[in-house]
Amino acid sequence: MDNRKVPKRAIAYQYGIAMIASMGAMTSGAWLAWPSAAIKPLLKGEKCCTVSRGQVSTMVALMDLGNILTPIPSSYFMDWIGRKLTLYITSVMYIISSISVIAANDVWYLYVARFFAGLAKGVAFAVVPIYLAEVANVQIRGALSTMFIGFLNIGMFYDYFFGALLSYEALNIANVVIPIIFSIGFLFVPESPYYLTMKKKENKAIKSLSKYRQLKRDNEALLAEAKMVSATVEKDLEQKGRFIDIFTTKEMRRATLIIVLLALFQRSSGISPTLAYSTITLPETGGGISREMYMVIFSFILIVANYIATPLIDTWGRKKLLIYSALSSAITQMTAGLFYFFESRKYDVSSWNWLPYCCVIIFALTYSLGIGFIPSTLVGELFPTNVKCYASSVSAIILAATSFVVNRVFREVADNFGVEYMYFFFSLTSVACVIFTILYVFETKGKTFVEIQNILKESTEKVPVI
């Protein structure tokens, strides 16, 4: 474990870089929340075109379909052209999405917009966690990974807030501002020293590392870390990483199983339908304010809770937060499911209409404190450099595929059988997450990549519970 104190200027610099890099996640969050503001006027035919409920489900799900397609190509691009240039591709895709909805006069423009937003999201979620894990000091690596998901939540708040205040057309213009700011700010961000070392550019790697650590290039600690980076990359690249390598050894299969199931559990907890459909799922009365304003509050709590979790992830640890988060989410979703169950059976629950509103707000808190960001953090921690990009791609694909299925199925199940069955499903998968985490996930708090790899090797025979 590395106990060296990180200079304050290095912490400030790395946080600043993480904020810029995480703007890709912010734009993703904006596009995740966009349907909440767009669905009602589109169904009424008040805007660019009239869409049916089936077309709405397709439009919502297409972002996840696009998200499925780009993680694996991103893993090759990030090692070919670098982390920085790969992330620049996302801004181009997001700008295409905004232009499509601004110019839309047919539902197919909306399909294109959502699809390209999904393509960009797949790139961002595959590359940014790896980039942040590579450039951060061990002591704040978890916090910077948390910031990435925090900016996703800020993006959701951005669209919920402006969606409640602005017109549909103004909201679409507002969404194009974020990728433009990202494109300008990212010009000043150094490339990852791991990538530069991989490309045999040692001098540039040291220069990059000196900027991230805010140390002079001849500093002993900096040169020692540069040697460690070089040794780590050299060791990982002795056997050129292949996609199949994340399945070939027991320790890699265990790491892959962890990230795959946690990604599955995260999106099966109900976050995607909550973001997209709450403005038409919640009861019309009982909340005291509009459903749209509840989603503004929901997204604000996501932000606050995420930054509460920022110091906790490096003090309490990943495992405890994940257990508490998933368990409390399971209770919250079961409570909401029971309300909808009794409502659909014609019981008089009008005096309890406040309950699902309360559950939405509590779920924002419970989700953000663990299950909402820890799976992405672990992707950057569990795998060696030569296969990390492939693991990140697998995680991103599982996240997207699960969201695609859940978003596409949610309205069908709600309309034909009852929305309560979806909430019962969300609750059960969160319980499964708790059990899996207790039995199979180990703590990575404060550990170096080498220590984590050693734990994986040792624990293939005996799985640590604590």
Coordinates of N, CA and C in Angstrom, one line a residue, residues 192-318:
S192 N -2.1 10.0 -21.1 CA -1.8 9.1 -20.0 C -0.3 8.7 -20.1
P193 N 0.4 8.7 -19.0 CA 1.8 8.2 -19.0 C 1.9 6.7 -19.3
Y194 N 0.8 6.0 -19.0 CA 0.8 4.6 -19.3 C 0.8 4.4 -20.8
Y195 N 0.0 5.1 -21.5 CA -0.1 5.0 -23.0 C 1.2 5.4 -23.6
L196 N 1.8 6.5 -23.2 CA 3.0 7.0 -23.7 C 4.2 6.0 -23.5
T197 N 4.2 5.4 -22.3 CA 5.2 4.3 -22.0 C 5.0 3.1 -22.9
M198 N 3.7 2.8 -23.1 CA 3.4 1.6 -24.0 C 3.9 1.9 -25.4
K199 N 3.9 3.1 -25.8 CA 4.4 3.5 -27.2 C 5.9 3.8 -27.2
K200 N 6.6 3.5 -26.1 CA 8.0 3.7 -26.0 C 8.4 5.2 -26.1
K201 N 7.6 6.0 -25.6 CA 7.9 7.5 -25.6 C 8.2 7.8 -24.1
E202 N 9.3 7.4 -23.6 CA 9.7 7.5 -22.2 C 9.8 9.0 -21.8
N203 N 10.4 9.8 -22.6 CA 10.6 11.2 -22.2 C 9.2 11.9 -22.1
K204 N 8.4 11.7 -23.0 CA 7.0 12.2 -23.0 C 6.2 11.7 -21.8
A205 N 6.5 10.4 -21.5 CA 5.8 9.8 -20.3 C 6.2 10.5 -19.0
I206 N 7.5 10.7 -18.9 CA 8.0 11.4 -17.7 C 7.4 12.8 -17.6
K207 N 7.4 13.5 -18.8 CA 6.8 14.9 -18.8 C 5.4 14.9 -18.4
S208 N 4.6 13.9 -18.9 CA 3.2 13.8 -18.6 C 3.0 13.5 -17.1
L209 N 3.8 12.6 -16.6 CA 3.7 12.2 -15.2 C 4.1 13.4 -14.3
S210 N 5.0 14.1 -14.7 CA 5.5 15.3 -13.9 C 4.3 16.3 -13.8
K211 N 3.5 16.4 -14.8 CA 2.4 17.4 -14.8 C 1.3 16.8 -13.8
Y212 N 1.0 15.6 -14.0 CA 0.0 15.0 -13.1 C 0.4 15.0 -11.6
R213 N 1.7 14.8 -11.3 CA 2.2 14.7 -10.0 C 2.7 16.1 -9.5
Q214 N 2.7 17.1 -10.4 CA 3.2 18.5 -10.1 C 4.6 18.4 -9.4
L215 N 5.5 17.6 -10.0 CA 6.8 17.5 -9.5 C 7.8 17.8 -10.7
K216 N 9.0 18.2 -10.4 CA 10.0 18.4 -11.4 C 10.4 17.1 -12.0
R217 N 10.9 17.1 -13.2 CA 11.2 15.9 -13.9 C 12.4 15.1 -13.3
D218 N 13.2 15.8 -12.6 CA 14.4 15.1 -11.9 C 14.1 14.7 -10.5
N219 N 12.8 14.9 -10.1 CA 12.4 14.5 -8.7 C 12.6 13.0 -8.5
E220 N 13.2 12.6 -7.4 CA 13.5 11.1 -7.2 C 12.2 10.3 -7.1
A221 N 11.2 10.8 -6.4 CA 9.9 10.1 -6.3 C 9.2 10.0 -7.7
L222 N 9.3 11.0 -8.5 CA 8.7 11.0 -9.8 C 9.4 9.9 -10.7
L223 N 10.8 9.9 -10.7 CA 11.5 9.0 -11.5 C 11.3 7.6 -11.0
A224 N 11.1 7.4 -9.7 CA 10.8 6.0 -9.2 C 9.4 5.6 -9.6
E225 N 8.5 6.5 -9.6 CA 7.1 6.1 -10.1 C 7.2 5.8 -11.6
A226 N 8.0 6.6 -12.4 CA 8.1 6.4 -13.8 C 8.7 5.0 -14.1
K227 N 9.6 4.6 -13.3 CA 10.2 3.3 -13.4 C 9.2 2.2 -13.1
M228 N 8.3 2.5 -12.1 CA 7.3 1.5 -11.7 C 6.3 1.4 -12.9
V229 N 5.9 2.5 -13.5 CA 5.0 2.5 -14.6 C 5.6 1.7 -15.7
S230 N 6.8 2.0 -16.0 CA 7.5 1.3 -17.1 C 7.6 -0.2 -16.9
A231 N 7.9 -0.6 -15.7 CA 8.0 -2.0 -15.3 C 6.6 -2.7 -15.4
T232 N 5.6 -1.9 -15.0 CA 4.2 -2.5 -15.0 C 3.8 -2.7 -16.5
V233 N 4.0 -1.7 -17.3 CA 3.6 -1.7 -18.7 C 4.4 -2.8 -19.4
E234 N 5.7 -2.8 -19.2 CA 6.6 -3.8 -19.8 C 6.2 -5.2 -19.5
K235 N 5.9 -5.5 -18.2 CA 5.5 -6.8 -17.8 C 4.1 -7.2 -18.4
D236 N 3.2 -6.2 -18.5 CA 1.9 -6.5 -19.1 C 2.0 -6.8 -20.6
L237 N 2.9 -6.1 -21.2 CA 3.0 -6.2 -22.7 C 4.0 -7.3 -23.2
E238 N 4.6 -7.9 -22.3 CA 5.5 -9.1 -22.7 C 4.6 -10.1 -23.4
Q239 N 3.4 -10.3 -22.8 CA 2.4 -11.1 -23.5 C 1.3 -10.2 -24.0
K240 N 1.4 -9.9 -25.2 CA 0.4 -9.0 -25.8 C -1.0 -9.3 -25.5
G241 N -1.7 -8.3 -24.9 CA -3.1 -8.6 -24.5 C -4.0 -8.9 -25.7
R242 N -4.9 -9.8 -25.4 CA -5.9 -10.2 -26.4 C -7.2 -10.2 -25.7
F243 N -8.3 -10.0 -26.4 CA -9.6 -10.0 -25.8 C -9.9 -11.3 -25.0
I244 N -9.4 -12.4 -25.5 CA -9.7 -13.7 -24.9 C -8.9 -13.9 -23.6
D245 N -7.9 -13.0 -23.3 CA -7.1 -13.2 -22.1 C -7.8 -12.9 -20.8
I246 N -8.9 -12.1 -20.9 CA -9.7 -11.9 -19.7 C -10.5 -13.1 -19.3
F247 N -10.4 -14.2 -20.0 CA -11.1 -15.4 -19.7 C -10.1 -16.6 -19.5
T248 N -8.8 -16.4 -19.8 CA -8.0 -17.6 -19.9 C -7.4 -18.1 -18.5
T249 N -7.3 -17.2 -17.5 CA -6.8 -17.7 -16.2 C -7.8 -17.6 -15.2
K250 N -7.6 -18.3 -14.1 CA -8.6 -18.2 -13.0 C -8.8 -16.8 -12.4
E251 N -7.7 -16.1 -12.2 CA -7.8 -14.8 -11.6 C -8.5 -13.8 -12.5
M252 N -8.2 -13.9 -13.9 CA -8.9 -13.0 -14.8 C -10.3 -13.4 -15.0
R253 N -10.7 -14.7 -14.9 CA -12.1 -15.0 -15.0 C -12.8 -14.5 -13.8
R254 N -12.2 -14.6 -12.6 CA -12.8 -14.0 -11.4 C -13.0 -12.5 -11.5
A255 N -12.0 -11.8 -11.9 CA -12.1 -10.4 -12.1 C -13.2 -10.0 -13.1
T256 N -13.3 -10.8 -14.2 CA -14.3 -10.5 -15.3 C -15.7 -10.8 -14.7
L257 N -15.8 -11.9 -14.0 CA -17.1 -12.2 -13.4 C -17.6 -11.1 -12.5
I258 N -16.7 -10.6 -11.7 CA -17.0 -9.5 -10.8 C -17.6 -8.3 -11.5
I259 N -16.9 -7.8 -12.6 CA -17.3 -6.6 -13.2 C -18.6 -6.9 -14.1
V260 N -18.7 -8.1 -14.6 CA -19.9 -8.4 -15.4 C -21.1 -8.4 -14.6
L261 N -21.1 -9.1 -13.5 CA -22.3 -9.2 -12.6 C -22.6 -7.9 -11.9
L262 N -21.6 -7.2 -11.5 CA -21.9 -5.9 -10.9 C -22.5 -4.9 -11.9
A263 N -22.0 -5.0 -13.1 CA -22.6 -4.1 -14.2 C -24.1 -4.5 -14.4
L264 N -24.3 -5.8 -14.4 CA -25.7 -6.3 -14.6 C -26.6 -5.9 -13.5
F265 N -26.1 -6.1 -12.2 CA -26.9 -5.7 -11.1 C -27.2 -4.2 -11.0
Q266 N -26.2 -3.4 -11.4 CA -26.3 -1.9 -11.4 C -27.5 -1.5 -12.3
R267 N -27.5 -1.9 -13.5 CA -28.6 -1.5 -14.4 C -29.9 -2.2 -14.2
S268 N -29.9 -3.4 -13.5 CA -31.1 -4.1 -13.2 C -31.8 -3.6 -11.9
S269 N -31.1 -2.6 -11.3 CA -31.7 -2.0 -10.1 C -32.8 -1.0 -10.3
G270 N -33.0 -0.6 -11.6 CA -34.1 0.2 -12.0 C -33.7 1.7 -12.3
I271 N -32.4 2.0 -12.4 CA -32.0 3.3 -12.6 C -32.5 3.9 -14.0
S272 N -32.3 3.0 -15.1 CA -32.6 3.5 -16.4 C -34.1 3.9 -16.6
P273 N -35.1 3.0 -16.2 CA -36.5 3.4 -16.4 C -36.9 4.5 -15.4
T274 N -36.2 4.6 -14.3 CA -36.5 5.7 -13.4 C -36.2 7.1 -14.1
L275 N -35.0 7.1 -14.8 CA -34.6 8.3 -15.4 C -35.5 8.7 -16.6
A276 N -35.9 7.6 -17.4 CA -36.7 7.9 -18.6 C -38.2 8.0 -18.4
Y277 N -38.8 7.3 -17.5 CA -40.2 7.1 -17.5 C -40.9 7.7 -16.2
S278 N -40.2 8.2 -15.3 CA -40.8 8.6 -14.0 C -41.9 9.6 -14.2
T279 N -41.7 10.5 -15.2 CA -42.6 11.6 -15.4 C -44.0 11.1 -15.9
I280 N -44.1 9.8 -16.4 CA -45.4 9.3 -16.8 C -45.7 8.1 -15.9
T281 N -44.8 7.6 -15.0 CA -45.1 6.4 -14.2 C -45.6 6.8 -12.8
L282 N -45.1 7.9 -12.2 CA -45.5 8.3 -10.9 C -47.0 8.7 -10.9
P283 N -47.7 8.6 -9.8 CA -49.1 9.0 -9.7 C -49.2 10.5 -10.0
E284 N -50.3 10.9 -10.6 CA -50.5 12.3 -11.0 C -50.6 13.2 -9.8
T285 N -51.1 12.7 -8.7 CA -51.2 13.5 -7.5 C -50.4 12.8 -6.4
G286 N -50.2 13.6 -5.3 CA -49.6 13.0 -4.1 C -48.2 13.5 -3.8
G287 N -47.5 14.1 -4.8 CA -46.2 14.6 -4.6 C -46.1 16.0 -4.1
G288 N -47.2 16.8 -4.2 CA -47.1 18.2 -3.8 C -46.6 19.1 -4.8
I289 N -45.7 18.6 -5.7 CA -45.2 19.4 -6.8 C -45.2 18.5 -8.1
S290 N -44.9 19.1 -9.2 CA -45.0 18.3 -10.4 C -44.0 17.2 -10.5
R291 N -44.3 16.2 -11.3 CA -43.4 15.0 -11.5 C -42.1 15.5 -12.1
E292 N -42.1 16.5 -12.9 CA -40.9 17.0 -13.5 C -40.0 17.6 -12.5
M293 N -40.5 18.3 -11.5 CA -39.7 18.9 -10.4 C -39.1 17.8 -9.5
Y294 N -39.9 16.7 -9.4 CA -39.3 15.6 -8.6 C -38.1 15.0 -9.2
M295 N -38.1 15.0 -10.6 CA -36.9 14.5 -11.3 C -35.7 15.5 -11.2
V296 N -36.0 16.8 -11.0 CA -34.9 17.7 -10.8 C -34.3 17.4 -9.4
I297 N -35.2 17.2 -8.4 CA -34.7 16.9 -7.1 C -34.0 15.5 -7.1
F298 N -34.5 14.6 -7.8 CA -33.9 13.2 -7.9 C -32.5 13.4 -8.4
S299 N -32.3 14.1 -9.5 CA -30.9 14.3 -10.1 C -30.0 15.1 -9.2
F300 N -30.6 16.1 -8.4 CA -29.8 16.8 -7.5 C -29.3 15.9 -6.3
I301 N -30.1 15.0 -5.9 CA -29.7 14.1 -4.8 C -28.6 13.2 -5.3
L302 N -28.7 12.7 -6.6 CA -27.7 11.9 -7.2 C -26.3 12.6 -7.1
I303 N -26.3 13.9 -7.3 CA -25.1 14.6 -7.3 C -24.5 14.7 -5.9
V304 N -25.4 15.1 -4.9 CA -25.0 15.3 -3.5 C -24.5 14.0 -3.0
A305 N -25.3 12.9 -3.2 CA -25.0 11.6 -2.6 C -23.6 11.1 -3.2
N306 N -23.4 11.4 -4.5 CA -22.2 10.9 -5.1 C -21.0 11.6 -4.5
Y307 N -21.1 12.8 -4.1 CA -19.9 13.5 -3.5 C -19.8 13.2 -2.0
I308 N -20.9 12.8 -1.4 CA -20.8 12.2 -0.1 C -20.0 10.9 -0.1
A309 N -20.2 10.2 -1.2 CA -19.5 8.9 -1.4 C -18.0 9.1 -1.7
T310 N -17.7 10.2 -2.3 CA -16.3 10.4 -2.7 C -15.3 10.2 -1.6
P311 N -15.4 10.8 -0.4 CA -14.5 10.4 0.6 C -14.7 9.1 1.2
L312 N -16.0 8.6 1.2 CA -16.3 7.3 1.9 C -15.6 6.1 1.1
I313 N -15.5 6.3 -0.2 CA -15.0 5.1 -1.0 C -13.5 4.8 -0.6
D314 N -12.8 5.8 -0.1 CA -11.4 5.6 0.3 C -11.2 5.5 1.8
T315 N -12.3 5.6 2.5 CA -12.3 5.4 4.0 C -13.0 4.1 4.4
W316 N -14.3 4.0 4.0 CA -15.1 2.8 4.3 C -14.7 1.7 3.4
G317 N -14.4 2.0 2.1 CA -14.0 1.0 1.2 C -15.1 0.7 0.2
R318 N -14.8 0.0 -0.9 CA -15.7 -0.3 -2.0 C -16.8 -1.3 -1.5

